Steps between C-alpha positions, in 0.01 A plus 500: 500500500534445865184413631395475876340205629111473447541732183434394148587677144340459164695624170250611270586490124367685171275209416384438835407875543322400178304219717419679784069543530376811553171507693206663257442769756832601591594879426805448350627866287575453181912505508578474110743228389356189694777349705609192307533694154737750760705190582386549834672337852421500823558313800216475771593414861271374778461351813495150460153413671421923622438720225439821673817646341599469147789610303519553142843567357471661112773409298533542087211594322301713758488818526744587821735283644473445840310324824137553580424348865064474551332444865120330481545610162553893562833623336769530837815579376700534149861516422586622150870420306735657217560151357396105541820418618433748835174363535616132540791605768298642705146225400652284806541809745140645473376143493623444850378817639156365436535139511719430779324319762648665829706317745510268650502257196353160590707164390324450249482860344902451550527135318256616227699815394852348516347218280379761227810648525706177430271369232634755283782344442302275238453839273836717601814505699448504867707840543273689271173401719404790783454403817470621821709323693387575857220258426621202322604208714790412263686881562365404923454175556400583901185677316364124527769343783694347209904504431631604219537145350180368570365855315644479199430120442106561612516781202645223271309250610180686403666622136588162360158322492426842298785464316449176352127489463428220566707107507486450124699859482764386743538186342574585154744816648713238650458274216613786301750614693675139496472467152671861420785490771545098474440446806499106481173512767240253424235632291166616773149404426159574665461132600866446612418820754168368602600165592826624655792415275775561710724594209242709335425657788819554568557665154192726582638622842820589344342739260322630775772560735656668198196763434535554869925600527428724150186653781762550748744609320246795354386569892871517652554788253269717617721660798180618696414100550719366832564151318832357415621198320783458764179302656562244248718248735243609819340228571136663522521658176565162310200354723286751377603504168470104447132544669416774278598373150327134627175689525 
């Protein structure tokens, strides 16, 4: 799901329809089946601190499938489908009409978004993420007055701390890595990093700077994004690129 910035969704499951209070004085009609013996889903969509509109998207298990859109929690809009699979193509369309704050798009409505968007590379390919690439920085990197270099590696340079968790994670990837491929580096430890091992650090960085070309690689693929790796012997680019994998 492509979300805009600001907007949040919640997958709710059989069991957690299960777990959901009901207030003792709400008027709810008696439906039949409850919903988590109907191996209900549904998929609620908000605005991430404003939740004058809300979406509810009804997906196997209830009774139609299709989009209900409320307003200050009167019923706006509703768009109904023949199958699941029609409701999810068209889930991030309706989303936007309702969700999309308006231009212009601050920097920071513009950073967050292309961030979500990139962060899904840690659950699926890149090329099967939506995105609307008139606002993410790394499809125009003028959106905030960078070039295309310095765009992709500030999207990289935000995934890899998420990437590896945290330093133990990193650690033991390299360590694993250079045990499985033979590498022949010297073998990294929290305390060799903290007190600035050159080696070890060394060892570290590589891995790194690895994670970061198998980034690259993944972003130069996309043809909409205006980077190329004939920047590798430019000057700037390795500049950036050592400062970037450093932090």
């Amino acid at each position: 799901l492509d979300l805009p910035p600001e907007t949040c969704a919640v997958f709710i499951t059989p069991s957690a329809f299960k777990d959901i209070p009901v207030p003792e004085d709400a008027q709810i009609p008696n439906i039949g089946t409850p919903a988590w013996e109907r191996n209900a889903y549904s998929i609620i969509v908000s605005g991430w601190k404003d939740h004058t509109v809300v979406m509810q998207v009804s997906l196997p298990g209830l009774e139609l499938v299709g989009i209900d859109v409320f307003e200050d929690g009167s019923h706006l809009a509703d768009y109904r489908y023949n199958t699941i699979e029609e409701c999810l193509e068209e889930l991030t369309k309706v989303t936007w009409i309702y969700f999309n704050p308006g231009a212009p798009w601050t920097e920071e409505q513009v950073t967050r978004y292309t961030e979500n968007w990139f962060s899904k590379t840690l659950e699926i390919e890149l090329e099967d993420a939506k995105v609307h690439d008139e606002y993410s920085y790394v499809h125009h990197p003028e959106l905030l007055g960078l070039t295309p270099t310095e765009s992709v590696l500030k999207v990289i340079e935000m995934i890899i701390p998420k990437d590896y968790d945290n330093l133990e994670n990193a650690i033991k990837m390299a360590n694993d890595l250079n045990r499985d491929f033979e590498l022949r580096d010297p073998m990294i430890t929290r305390e060799g990093i903290l007190k600035g091992n050159e080696p070890e650090c060394r060892a570290l960085l590589g891995r790194i700077a690895v994670e970061m070309d198998q980034l690259l690689d993944t972003l130069e693929d996309l043809k909409e994004v205006p980077f190329s790796r004939l920047n590798l012997k430019n000057k700037h680019y390795r500049q950036v690129f050592d400062e970037t994998a450093k932090k």
